[in-house]
mmCIF file of C-alpha atoms in Angstrom:
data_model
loop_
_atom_site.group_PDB
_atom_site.id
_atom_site.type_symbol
_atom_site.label_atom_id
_atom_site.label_comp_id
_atom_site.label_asym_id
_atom_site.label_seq_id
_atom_site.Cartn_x
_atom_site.Cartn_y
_atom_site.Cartn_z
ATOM 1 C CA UNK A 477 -82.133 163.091 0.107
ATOM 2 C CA UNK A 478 -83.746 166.287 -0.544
ATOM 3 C CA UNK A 479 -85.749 167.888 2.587
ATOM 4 C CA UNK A 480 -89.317 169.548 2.326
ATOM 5 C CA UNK A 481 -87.906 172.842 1.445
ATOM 6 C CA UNK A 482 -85.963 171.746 -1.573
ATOM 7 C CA UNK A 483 -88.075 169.911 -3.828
ATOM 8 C CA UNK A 484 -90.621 167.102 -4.389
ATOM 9 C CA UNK A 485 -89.410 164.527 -1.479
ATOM 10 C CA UNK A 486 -91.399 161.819 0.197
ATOM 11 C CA UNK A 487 -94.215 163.316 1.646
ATOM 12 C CA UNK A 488 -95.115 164.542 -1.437
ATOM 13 C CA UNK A 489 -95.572 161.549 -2.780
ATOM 14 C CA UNK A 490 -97.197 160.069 -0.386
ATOM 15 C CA UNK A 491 -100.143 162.642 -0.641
ATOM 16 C CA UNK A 492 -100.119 161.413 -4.554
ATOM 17 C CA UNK A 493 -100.566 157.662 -3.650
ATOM 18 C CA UNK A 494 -103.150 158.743 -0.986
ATOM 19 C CA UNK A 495 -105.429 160.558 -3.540
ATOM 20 C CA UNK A 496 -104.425 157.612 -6.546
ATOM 21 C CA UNK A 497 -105.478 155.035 -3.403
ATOM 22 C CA UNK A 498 -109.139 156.451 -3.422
ATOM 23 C CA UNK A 499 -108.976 156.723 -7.513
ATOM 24 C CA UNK A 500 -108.308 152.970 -7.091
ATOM 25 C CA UNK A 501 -111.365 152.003 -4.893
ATOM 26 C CA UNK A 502 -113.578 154.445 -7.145
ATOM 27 C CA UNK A 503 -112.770 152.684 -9.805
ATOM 28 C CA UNK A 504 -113.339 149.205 -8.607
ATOM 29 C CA UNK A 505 -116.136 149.810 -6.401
ATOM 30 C CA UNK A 506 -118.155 151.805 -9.849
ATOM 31 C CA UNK A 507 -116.768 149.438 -12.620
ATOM 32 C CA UNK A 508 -115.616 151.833 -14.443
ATOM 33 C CA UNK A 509 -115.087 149.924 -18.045
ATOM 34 C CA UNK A 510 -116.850 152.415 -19.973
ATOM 35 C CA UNK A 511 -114.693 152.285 -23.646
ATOM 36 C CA UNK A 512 -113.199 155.528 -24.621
ATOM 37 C CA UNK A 513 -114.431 157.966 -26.829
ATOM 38 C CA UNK A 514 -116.808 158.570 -23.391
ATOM 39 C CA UNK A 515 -119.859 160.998 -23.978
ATOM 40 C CA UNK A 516 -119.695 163.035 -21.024
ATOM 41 C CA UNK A 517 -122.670 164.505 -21.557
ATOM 42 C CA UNK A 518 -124.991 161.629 -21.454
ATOM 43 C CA UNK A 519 -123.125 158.893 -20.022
ATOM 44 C CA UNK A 520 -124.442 157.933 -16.664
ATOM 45 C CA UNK A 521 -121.799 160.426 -14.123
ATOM 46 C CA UNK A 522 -120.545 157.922 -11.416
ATOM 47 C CA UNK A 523 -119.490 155.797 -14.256
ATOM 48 C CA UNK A 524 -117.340 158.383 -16.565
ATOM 49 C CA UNK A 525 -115.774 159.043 -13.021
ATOM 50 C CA UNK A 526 -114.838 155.769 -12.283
ATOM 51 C CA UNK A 527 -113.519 155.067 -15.757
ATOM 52 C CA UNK A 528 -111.459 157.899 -15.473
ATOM 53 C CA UNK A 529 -109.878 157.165 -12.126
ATOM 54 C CA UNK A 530 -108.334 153.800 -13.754
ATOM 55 C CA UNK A 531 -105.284 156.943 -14.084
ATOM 56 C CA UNK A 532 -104.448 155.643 -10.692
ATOM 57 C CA UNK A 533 -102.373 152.500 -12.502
ATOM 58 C CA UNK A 534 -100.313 155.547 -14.219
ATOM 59 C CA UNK A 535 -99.803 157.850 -11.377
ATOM 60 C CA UNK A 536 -98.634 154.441 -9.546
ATOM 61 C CA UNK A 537 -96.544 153.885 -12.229
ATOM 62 C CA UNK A 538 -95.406 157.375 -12.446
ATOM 63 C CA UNK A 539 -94.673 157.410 -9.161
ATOM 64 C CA UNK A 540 -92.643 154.365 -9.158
ATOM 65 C CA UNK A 541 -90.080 155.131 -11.980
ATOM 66 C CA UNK A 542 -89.725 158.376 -9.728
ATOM 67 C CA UNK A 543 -89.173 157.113 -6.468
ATOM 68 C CA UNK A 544 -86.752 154.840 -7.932
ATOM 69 C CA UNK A 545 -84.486 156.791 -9.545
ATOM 70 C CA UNK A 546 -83.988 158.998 -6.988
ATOM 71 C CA UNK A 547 -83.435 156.097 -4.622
ATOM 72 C CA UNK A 548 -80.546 155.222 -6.900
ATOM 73 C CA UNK A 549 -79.755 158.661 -7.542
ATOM 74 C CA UNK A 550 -79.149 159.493 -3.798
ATOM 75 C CA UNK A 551 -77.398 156.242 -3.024
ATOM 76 C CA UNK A 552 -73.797 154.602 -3.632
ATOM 77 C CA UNK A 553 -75.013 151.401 -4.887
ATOM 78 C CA UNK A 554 -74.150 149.431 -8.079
ATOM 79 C CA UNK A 555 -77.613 149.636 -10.136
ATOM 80 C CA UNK A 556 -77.772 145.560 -10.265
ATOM 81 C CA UNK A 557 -77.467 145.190 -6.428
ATOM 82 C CA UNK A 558 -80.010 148.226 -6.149
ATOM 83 C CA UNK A 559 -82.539 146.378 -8.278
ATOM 84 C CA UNK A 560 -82.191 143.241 -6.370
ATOM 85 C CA UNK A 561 -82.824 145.035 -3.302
ATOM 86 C CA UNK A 562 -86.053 146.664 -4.612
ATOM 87 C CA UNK A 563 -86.981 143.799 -6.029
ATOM 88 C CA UNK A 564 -87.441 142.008 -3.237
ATOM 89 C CA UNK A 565 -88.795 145.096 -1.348
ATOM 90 C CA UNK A 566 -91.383 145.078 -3.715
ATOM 91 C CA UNK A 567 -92.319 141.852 -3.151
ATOM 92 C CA UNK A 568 -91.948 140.706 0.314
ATOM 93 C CA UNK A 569 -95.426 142.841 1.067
ATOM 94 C CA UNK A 570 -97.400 141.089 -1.527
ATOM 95 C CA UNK A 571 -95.798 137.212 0.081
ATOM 96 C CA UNK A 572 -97.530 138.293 3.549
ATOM 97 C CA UNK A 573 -100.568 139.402 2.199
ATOM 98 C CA UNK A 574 -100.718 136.513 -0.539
ATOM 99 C CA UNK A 575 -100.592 133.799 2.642
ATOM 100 C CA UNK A 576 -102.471 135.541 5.032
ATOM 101 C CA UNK A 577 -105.625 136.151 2.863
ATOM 102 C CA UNK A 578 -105.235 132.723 0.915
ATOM 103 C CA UNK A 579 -105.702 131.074 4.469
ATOM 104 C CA UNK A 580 -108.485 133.468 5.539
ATOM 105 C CA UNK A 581 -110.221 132.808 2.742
ATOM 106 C CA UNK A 582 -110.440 129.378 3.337
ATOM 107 C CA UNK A 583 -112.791 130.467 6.254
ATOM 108 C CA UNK A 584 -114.512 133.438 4.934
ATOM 109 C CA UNK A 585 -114.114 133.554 1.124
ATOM 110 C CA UNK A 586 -117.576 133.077 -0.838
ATOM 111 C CA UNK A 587 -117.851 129.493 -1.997
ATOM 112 C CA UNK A 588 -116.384 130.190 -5.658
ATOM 113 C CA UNK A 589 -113.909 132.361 -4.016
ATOM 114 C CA UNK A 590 -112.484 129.575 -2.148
ATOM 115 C CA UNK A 591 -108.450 128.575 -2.703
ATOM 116 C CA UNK A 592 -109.433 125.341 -3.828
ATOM 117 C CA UNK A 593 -112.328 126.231 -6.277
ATOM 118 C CA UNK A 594 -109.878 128.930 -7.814
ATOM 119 C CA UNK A 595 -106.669 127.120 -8.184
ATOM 120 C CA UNK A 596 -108.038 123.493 -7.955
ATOM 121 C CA UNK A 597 -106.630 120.421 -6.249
ATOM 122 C CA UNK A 598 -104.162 118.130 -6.504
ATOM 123 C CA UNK A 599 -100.380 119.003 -7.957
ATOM 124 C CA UNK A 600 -102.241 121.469 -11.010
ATOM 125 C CA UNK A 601 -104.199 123.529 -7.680
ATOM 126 C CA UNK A 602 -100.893 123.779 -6.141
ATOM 127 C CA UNK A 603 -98.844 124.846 -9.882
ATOM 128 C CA UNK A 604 -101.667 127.573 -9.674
ATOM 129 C CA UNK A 605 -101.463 128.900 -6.614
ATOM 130 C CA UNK A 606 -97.477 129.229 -6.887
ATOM 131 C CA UNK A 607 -97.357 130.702 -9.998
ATOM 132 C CA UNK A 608 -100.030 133.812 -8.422
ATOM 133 C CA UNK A 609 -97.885 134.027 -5.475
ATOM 134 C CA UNK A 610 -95.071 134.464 -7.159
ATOM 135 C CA UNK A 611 -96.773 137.261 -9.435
ATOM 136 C CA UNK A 612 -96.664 135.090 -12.578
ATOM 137 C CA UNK A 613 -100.013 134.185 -13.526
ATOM 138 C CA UNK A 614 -101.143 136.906 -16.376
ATOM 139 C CA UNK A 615 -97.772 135.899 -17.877
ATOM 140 C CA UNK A 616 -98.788 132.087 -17.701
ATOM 141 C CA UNK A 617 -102.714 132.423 -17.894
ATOM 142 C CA UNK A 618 -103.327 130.516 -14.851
ATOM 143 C CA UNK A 619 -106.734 131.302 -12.414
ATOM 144 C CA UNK A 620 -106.663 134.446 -9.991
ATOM 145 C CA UNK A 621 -107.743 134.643 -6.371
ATOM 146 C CA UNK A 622 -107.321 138.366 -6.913
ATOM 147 C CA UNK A 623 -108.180 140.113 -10.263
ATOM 148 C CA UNK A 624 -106.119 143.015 -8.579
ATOM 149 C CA UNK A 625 -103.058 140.951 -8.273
ATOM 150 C CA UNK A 626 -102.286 141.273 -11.844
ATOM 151 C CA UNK A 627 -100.517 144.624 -11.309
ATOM 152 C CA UNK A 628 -97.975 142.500 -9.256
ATOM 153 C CA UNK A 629 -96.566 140.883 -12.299
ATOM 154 C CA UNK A 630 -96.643 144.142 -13.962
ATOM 155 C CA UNK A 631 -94.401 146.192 -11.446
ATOM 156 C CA UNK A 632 -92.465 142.842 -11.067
ATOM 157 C CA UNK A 633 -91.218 143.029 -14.822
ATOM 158 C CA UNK A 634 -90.620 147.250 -15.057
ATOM 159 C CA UNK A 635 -88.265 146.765 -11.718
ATOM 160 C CA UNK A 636 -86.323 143.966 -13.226
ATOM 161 C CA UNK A 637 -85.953 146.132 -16.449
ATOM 162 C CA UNK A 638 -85.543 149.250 -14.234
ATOM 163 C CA UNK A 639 -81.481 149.384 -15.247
ATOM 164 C CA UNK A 640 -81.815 149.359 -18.950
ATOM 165 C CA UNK A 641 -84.887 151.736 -19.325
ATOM 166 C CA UNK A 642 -82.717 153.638 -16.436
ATOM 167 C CA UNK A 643 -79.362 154.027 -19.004
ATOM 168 C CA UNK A 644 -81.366 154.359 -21.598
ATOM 169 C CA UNK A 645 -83.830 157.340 -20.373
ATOM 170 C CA UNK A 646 -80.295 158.701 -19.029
ATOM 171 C CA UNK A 647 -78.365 158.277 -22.773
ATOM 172 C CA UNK A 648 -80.791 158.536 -24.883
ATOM 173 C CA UNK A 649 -84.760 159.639 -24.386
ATOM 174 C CA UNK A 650 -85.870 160.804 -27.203
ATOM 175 C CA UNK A 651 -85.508 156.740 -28.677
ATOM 176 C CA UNK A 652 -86.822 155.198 -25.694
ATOM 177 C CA UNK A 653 -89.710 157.000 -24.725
ATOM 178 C CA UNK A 654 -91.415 156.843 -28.247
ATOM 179 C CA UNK A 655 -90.551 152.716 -28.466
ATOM 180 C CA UNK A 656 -92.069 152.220 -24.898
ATOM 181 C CA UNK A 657 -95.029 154.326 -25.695
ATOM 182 C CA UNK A 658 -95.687 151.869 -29.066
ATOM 183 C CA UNK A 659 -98.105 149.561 -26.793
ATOM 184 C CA UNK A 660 -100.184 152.612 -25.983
ATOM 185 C CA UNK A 661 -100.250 153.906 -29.576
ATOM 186 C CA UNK A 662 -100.845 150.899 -31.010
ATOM 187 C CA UNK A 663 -103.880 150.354 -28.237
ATOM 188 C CA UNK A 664 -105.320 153.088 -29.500
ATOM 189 C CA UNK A 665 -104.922 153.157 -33.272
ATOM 190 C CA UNK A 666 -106.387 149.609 -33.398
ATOM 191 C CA UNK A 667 -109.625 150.293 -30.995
ATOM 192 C CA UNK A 668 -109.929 150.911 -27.311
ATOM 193 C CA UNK A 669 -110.780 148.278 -25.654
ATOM 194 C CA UNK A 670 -109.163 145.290 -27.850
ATOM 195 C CA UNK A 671 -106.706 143.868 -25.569
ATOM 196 C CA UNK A 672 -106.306 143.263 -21.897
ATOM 197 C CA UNK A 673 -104.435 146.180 -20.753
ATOM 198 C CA UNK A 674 -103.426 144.280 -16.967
ATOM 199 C CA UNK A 675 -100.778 143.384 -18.562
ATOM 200 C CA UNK A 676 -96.660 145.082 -18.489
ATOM 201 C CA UNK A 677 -95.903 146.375 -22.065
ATOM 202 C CA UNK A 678 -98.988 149.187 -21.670
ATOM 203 C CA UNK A 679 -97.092 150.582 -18.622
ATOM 204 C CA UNK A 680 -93.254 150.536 -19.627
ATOM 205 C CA UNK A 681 -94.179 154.620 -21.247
ATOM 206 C CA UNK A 682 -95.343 155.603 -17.296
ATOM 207 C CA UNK A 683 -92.296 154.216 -16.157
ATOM 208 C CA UNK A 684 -89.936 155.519 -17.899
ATOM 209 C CA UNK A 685 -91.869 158.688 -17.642
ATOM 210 C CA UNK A 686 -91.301 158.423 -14.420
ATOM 211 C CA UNK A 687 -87.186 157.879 -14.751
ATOM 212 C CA UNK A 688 -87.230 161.046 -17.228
ATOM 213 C CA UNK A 689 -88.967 163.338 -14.781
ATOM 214 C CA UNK A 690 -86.667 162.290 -11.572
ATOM 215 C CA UNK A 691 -83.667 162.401 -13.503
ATOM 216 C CA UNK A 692 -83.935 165.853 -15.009
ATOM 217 C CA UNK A 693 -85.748 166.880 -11.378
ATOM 218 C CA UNK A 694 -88.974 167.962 -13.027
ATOM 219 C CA UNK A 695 -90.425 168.136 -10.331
ATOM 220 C CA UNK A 696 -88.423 169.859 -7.794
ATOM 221 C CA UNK A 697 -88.044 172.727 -10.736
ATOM 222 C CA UNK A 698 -91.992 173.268 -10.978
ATOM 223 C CA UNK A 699 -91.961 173.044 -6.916
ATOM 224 C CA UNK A 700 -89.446 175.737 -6.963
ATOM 225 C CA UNK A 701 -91.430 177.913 -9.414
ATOM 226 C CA UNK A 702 -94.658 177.379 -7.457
ATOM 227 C CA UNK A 703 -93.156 178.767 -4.478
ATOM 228 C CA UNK A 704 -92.846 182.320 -6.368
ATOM 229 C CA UNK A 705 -95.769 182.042 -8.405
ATOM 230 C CA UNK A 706 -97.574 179.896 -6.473
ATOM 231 C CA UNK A 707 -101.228 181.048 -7.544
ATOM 232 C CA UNK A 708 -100.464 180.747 -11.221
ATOM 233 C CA UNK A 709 -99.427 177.368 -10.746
ATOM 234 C CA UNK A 710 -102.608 176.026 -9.495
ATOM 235 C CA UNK A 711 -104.096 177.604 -12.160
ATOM 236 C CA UNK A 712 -102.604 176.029 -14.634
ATOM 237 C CA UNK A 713 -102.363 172.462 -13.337
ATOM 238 C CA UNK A 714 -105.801 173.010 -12.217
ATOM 239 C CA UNK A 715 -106.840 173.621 -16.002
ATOM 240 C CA UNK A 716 -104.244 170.718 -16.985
ATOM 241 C CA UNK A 717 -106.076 168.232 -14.800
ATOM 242 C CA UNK A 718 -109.428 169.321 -16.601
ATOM 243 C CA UNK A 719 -107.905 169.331 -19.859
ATOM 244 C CA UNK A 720 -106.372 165.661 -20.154
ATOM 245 C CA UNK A 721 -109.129 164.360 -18.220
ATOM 246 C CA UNK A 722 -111.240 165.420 -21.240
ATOM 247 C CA UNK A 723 -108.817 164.672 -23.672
ATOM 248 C CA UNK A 724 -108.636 161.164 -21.785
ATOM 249 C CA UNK A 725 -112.275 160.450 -21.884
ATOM 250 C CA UNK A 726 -111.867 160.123 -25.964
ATOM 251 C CA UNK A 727 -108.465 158.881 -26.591
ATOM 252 C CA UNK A 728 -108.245 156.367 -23.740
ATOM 253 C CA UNK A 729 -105.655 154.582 -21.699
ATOM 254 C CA UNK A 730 -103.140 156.168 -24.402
ATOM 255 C CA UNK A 731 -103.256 159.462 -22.805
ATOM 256 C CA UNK A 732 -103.218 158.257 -18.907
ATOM 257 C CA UNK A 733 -99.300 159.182 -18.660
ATOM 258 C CA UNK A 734 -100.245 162.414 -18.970
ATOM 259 C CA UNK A 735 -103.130 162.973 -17.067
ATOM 260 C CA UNK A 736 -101.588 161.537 -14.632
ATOM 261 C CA UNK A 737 -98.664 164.141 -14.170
ATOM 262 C CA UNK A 738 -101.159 166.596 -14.342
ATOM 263 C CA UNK A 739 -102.856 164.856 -11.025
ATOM 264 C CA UNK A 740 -99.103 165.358 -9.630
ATOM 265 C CA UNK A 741 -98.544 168.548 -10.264
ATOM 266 C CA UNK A 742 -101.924 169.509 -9.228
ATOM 267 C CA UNK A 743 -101.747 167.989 -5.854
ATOM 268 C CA UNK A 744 -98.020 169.823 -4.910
ATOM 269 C CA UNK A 745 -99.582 172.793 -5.540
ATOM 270 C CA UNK A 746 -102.744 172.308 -3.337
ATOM 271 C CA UNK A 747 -102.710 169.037 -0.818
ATOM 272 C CA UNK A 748 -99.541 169.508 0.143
ATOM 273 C CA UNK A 749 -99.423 172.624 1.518
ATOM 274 C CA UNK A 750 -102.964 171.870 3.169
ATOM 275 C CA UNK A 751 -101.349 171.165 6.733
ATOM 276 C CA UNK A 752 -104.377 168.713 7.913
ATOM 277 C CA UNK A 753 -105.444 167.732 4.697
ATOM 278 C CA UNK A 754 -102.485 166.516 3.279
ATOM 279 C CA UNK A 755 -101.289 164.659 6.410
ATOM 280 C CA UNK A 756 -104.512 162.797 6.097
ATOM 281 C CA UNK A 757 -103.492 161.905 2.487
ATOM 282 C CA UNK A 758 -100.155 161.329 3.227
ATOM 283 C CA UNK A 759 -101.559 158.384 5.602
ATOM 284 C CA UNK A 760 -103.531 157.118 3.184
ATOM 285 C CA UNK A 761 -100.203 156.868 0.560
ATOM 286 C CA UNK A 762 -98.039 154.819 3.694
ATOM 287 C CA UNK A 763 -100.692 152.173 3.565
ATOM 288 C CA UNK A 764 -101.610 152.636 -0.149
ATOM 289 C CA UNK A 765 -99.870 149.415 -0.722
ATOM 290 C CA UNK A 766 -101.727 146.785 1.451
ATOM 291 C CA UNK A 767 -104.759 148.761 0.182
ATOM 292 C CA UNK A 768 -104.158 148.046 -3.359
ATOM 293 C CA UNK A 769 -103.125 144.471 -2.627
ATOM 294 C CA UNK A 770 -106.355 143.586 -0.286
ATOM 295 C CA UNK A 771 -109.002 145.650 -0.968
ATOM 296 C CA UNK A 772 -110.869 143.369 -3.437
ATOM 297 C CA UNK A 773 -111.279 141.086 -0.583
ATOM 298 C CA UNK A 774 -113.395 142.876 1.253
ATOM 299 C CA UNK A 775 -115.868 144.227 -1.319
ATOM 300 C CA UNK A 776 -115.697 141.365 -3.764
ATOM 301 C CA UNK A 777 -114.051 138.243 -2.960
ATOM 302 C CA UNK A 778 -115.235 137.576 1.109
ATOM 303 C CA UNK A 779 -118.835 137.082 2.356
ATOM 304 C CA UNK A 780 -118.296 140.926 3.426
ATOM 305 C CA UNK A 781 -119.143 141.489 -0.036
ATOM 306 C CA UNK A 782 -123.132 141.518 1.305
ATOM 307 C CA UNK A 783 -122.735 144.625 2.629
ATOM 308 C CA UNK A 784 -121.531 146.182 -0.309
ATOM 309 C CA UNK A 785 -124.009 144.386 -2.711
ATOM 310 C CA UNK A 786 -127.000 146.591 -0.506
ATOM 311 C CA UNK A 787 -124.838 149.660 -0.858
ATOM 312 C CA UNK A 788 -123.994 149.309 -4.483
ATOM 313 C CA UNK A 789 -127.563 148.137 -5.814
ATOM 314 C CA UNK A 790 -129.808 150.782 -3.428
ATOM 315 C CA UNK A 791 -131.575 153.234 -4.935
ATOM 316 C CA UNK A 792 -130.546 156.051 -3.001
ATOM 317 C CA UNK A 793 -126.853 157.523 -4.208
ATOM 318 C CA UNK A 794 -126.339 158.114 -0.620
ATOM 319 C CA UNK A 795 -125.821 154.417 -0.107
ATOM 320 C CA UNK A 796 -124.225 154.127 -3.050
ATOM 321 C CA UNK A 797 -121.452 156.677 -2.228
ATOM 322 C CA UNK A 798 -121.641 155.441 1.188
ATOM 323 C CA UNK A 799 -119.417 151.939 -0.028
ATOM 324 C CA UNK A 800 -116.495 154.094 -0.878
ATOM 325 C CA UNK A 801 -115.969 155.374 2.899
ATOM 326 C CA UNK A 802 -116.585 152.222 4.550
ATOM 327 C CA UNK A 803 -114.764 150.035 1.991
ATOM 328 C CA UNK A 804 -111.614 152.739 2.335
ATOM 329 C CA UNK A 805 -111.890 152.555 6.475
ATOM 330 C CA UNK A 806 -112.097 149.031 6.658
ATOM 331 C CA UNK A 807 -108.818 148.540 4.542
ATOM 332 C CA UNK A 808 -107.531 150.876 6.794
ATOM 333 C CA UNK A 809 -107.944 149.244 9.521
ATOM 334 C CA UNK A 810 -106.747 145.607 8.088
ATOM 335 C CA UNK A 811 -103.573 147.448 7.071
ATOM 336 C CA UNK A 812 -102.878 148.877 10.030
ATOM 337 C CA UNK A 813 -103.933 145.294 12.066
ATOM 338 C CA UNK A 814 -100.927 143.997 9.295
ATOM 339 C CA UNK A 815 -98.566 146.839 10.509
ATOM 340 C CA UNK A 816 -99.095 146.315 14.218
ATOM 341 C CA UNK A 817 -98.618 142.265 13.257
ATOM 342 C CA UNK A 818 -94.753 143.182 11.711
ATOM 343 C CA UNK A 819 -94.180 145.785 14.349
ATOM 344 C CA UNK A 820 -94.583 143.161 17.089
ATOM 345 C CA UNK A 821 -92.865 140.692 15.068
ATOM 346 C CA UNK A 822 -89.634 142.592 15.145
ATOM 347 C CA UNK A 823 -89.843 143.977 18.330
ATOM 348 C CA UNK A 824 -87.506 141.187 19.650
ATOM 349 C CA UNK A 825 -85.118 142.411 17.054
ATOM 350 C CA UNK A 826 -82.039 143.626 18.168
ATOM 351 C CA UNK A 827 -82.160 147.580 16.552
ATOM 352 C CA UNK A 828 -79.373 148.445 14.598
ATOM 353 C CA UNK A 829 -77.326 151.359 15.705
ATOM 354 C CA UNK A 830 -77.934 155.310 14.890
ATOM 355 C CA UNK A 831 -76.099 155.685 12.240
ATOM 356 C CA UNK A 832 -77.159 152.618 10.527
ATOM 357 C CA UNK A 833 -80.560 153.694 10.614
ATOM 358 C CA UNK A 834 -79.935 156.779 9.371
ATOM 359 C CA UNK A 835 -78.196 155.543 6.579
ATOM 360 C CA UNK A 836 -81.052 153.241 6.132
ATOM 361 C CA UNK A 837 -83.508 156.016 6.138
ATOM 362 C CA UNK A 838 -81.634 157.772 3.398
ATOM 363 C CA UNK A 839 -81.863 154.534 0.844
ATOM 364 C CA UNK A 840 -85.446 154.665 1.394
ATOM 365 C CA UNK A 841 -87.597 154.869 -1.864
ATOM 366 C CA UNK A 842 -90.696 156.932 -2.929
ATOM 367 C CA UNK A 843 -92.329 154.241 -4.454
ATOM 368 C CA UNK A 844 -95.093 151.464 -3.967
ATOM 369 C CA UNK A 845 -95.624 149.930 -1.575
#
């Protein structure tokens, strides 16, 4: 694995899923659902803001199809096995959360929010519930406890076709970058706004974006030419993040792929090398996983939602930006109640050796969660 000196390496990305972590709770928190083209001029500010931070999905994405393929890159395993593996990495997060906020919620959900009035009863309550928990419901249409859980099913299917979009970005790019990007174009050429986009085919093109960039180190090239011209780079990724975000307000989820990189770029070149600042962010991207997968709870779906409802509907903007600290800390602090819970849980453990951790350390991906 490549150290901080040589390239783009963990902490980097970290600092990306940090800032895309507070994207995601702007974006919730606002509702931003205003349909592309956006007029930026006249449409109400905290709302073309929180539209636009919906990029989070693709620098998730991004991200993802990154971390991956350097994972298998710097490894020695057989790409099935190494899928497997992730697989279940992927999901064994989302299981603990799943149970532990399906039974709290039996005690502290809102009454429509309860397990029972969103899955039902009997053996059709219980189909329900396993087919969320096992991150199939958008594919089988059945009722959410989490709207937010849909991205679940989404990662779920671009990991399992992580080998074939990996050989294929690999052999041949120029084919399968256009064909994965279809969804998008299609999305856009037919009206924004016409489908539900929480679904998997409108994120294959971030992906494999994601593949093309690790595999031809993108990114470890642009950190090596920031470290000569390092002003000139924040320049122009400053003016790139200002550019697609325009160009995104009009076209629409099409274009998120590449504001997104921008948002990358951008950040090597200014929150990373921001000692305090970045750490900071970097925290924020080691717990941007329970984040995105509990979040909703505590703004939406629990009674805690009261305190939000004040914050949201006061007149003052104070208040109203006031819900995106205090929803952020107290995720915070439920993920890291979560982390102390597996910590003592394997603290019986037996440790492996040193060199087996090491050698675990080095398989270690760069991706969510």
């Amino acid at each position: 694995m490549k150290t901080l000196t040589e390239g783009y390496v963990k902490r980097d990305t970290n600092i990306a899923k940090g800032a895309a972590i507070i994207l995601l709770l702007i974006h919730h928190l606002y509702m931003g659902v205003a349909p592309a083209p956006i007029d930026i001029f006249h449409e109400y500010l905290p709302l073309t803001v929180a539209t636009l931070s919906k990029v989070c999905v693709a620098i998730f994405v991004v991200l993802s199809g990154y971390g991956l393929t350097v994972s298998m890159e710097n490894g020695r395993e057989k790409l099935g096995r190494f899928t497997l593996r992730h697989t279940f990495g992927l999901m064994r997060p989302y299981f603990l959360i799943y149970v532990l906020f399906v039974t709290l919620g039996i005690f502290f959900a809102r009454v429509e929010f309860t397990p029972w009035a969103v899955y039902g009863t009997g053996l059709r309550g219980f189909g329900n519930a396993c087919a969320e928990f096992f991150a199939l419901r958008p594919l089988l249409g059945t009722p959410t406890y989490n709207q937010t859980w849909w991205y679940m099913e989404a990662a779920l299917v671009l990991y399992l076709c992580f080998p074939l979009l990996y050989l294929g970005v690999k052999r041949v790019p120029y084919v399968v970058l256009p064909v994965t990007a279809v969804p998008l174009a299609l999305y856009y050429f037919l009206g924004n706004n016409v489908w539900d986009t929480c679904r998997e085919i409108y994120w294959f093109f971030p992906f494999a974006a994601g593949i093309f960039v690790a595999q031809r180190d993108l990114l470890g090239k642009f950190t090596a030419l920031f470290r000569k011209k390092p002003w000139l780079c924040v320049s122009a990724t400053g003016a790139a993040v200002l550019a697609t975000a325009l160009i995104r307000s009009q076209v629409g989820l099409a274009f998120d792929t590449f504001f997104a990189v921008a948002i990358i770029l951008f950040l090597r070149c200014t929150l990373s090398v921001i000692p305090y600042l970045g750490a900071a962010f970097g925290y924020l991207g080691r717990h941007s996983g329970n984040i995105f997968m509990l979040h909703s709870f505590i703004y939406c779906y629990f009674t805690s939602q009261s305190f939000f409802v004040k914050l949201l509907y006061s007149p003052s903007l104070i208040n109203e930006f006031l819900a995106l600290p205090l929803l952020l800390v107290l995720s915070l602090v439920c993920s890291e109640l979560i982390e102390f819970g597996k910590r003592l849980i394997g603290a019986g453990k037996k440790p492996a050796s040193g060199a087996a951790r090491e050698e675990w350390k080095k398989k270690l991906p760069h991706i969510l969660p």
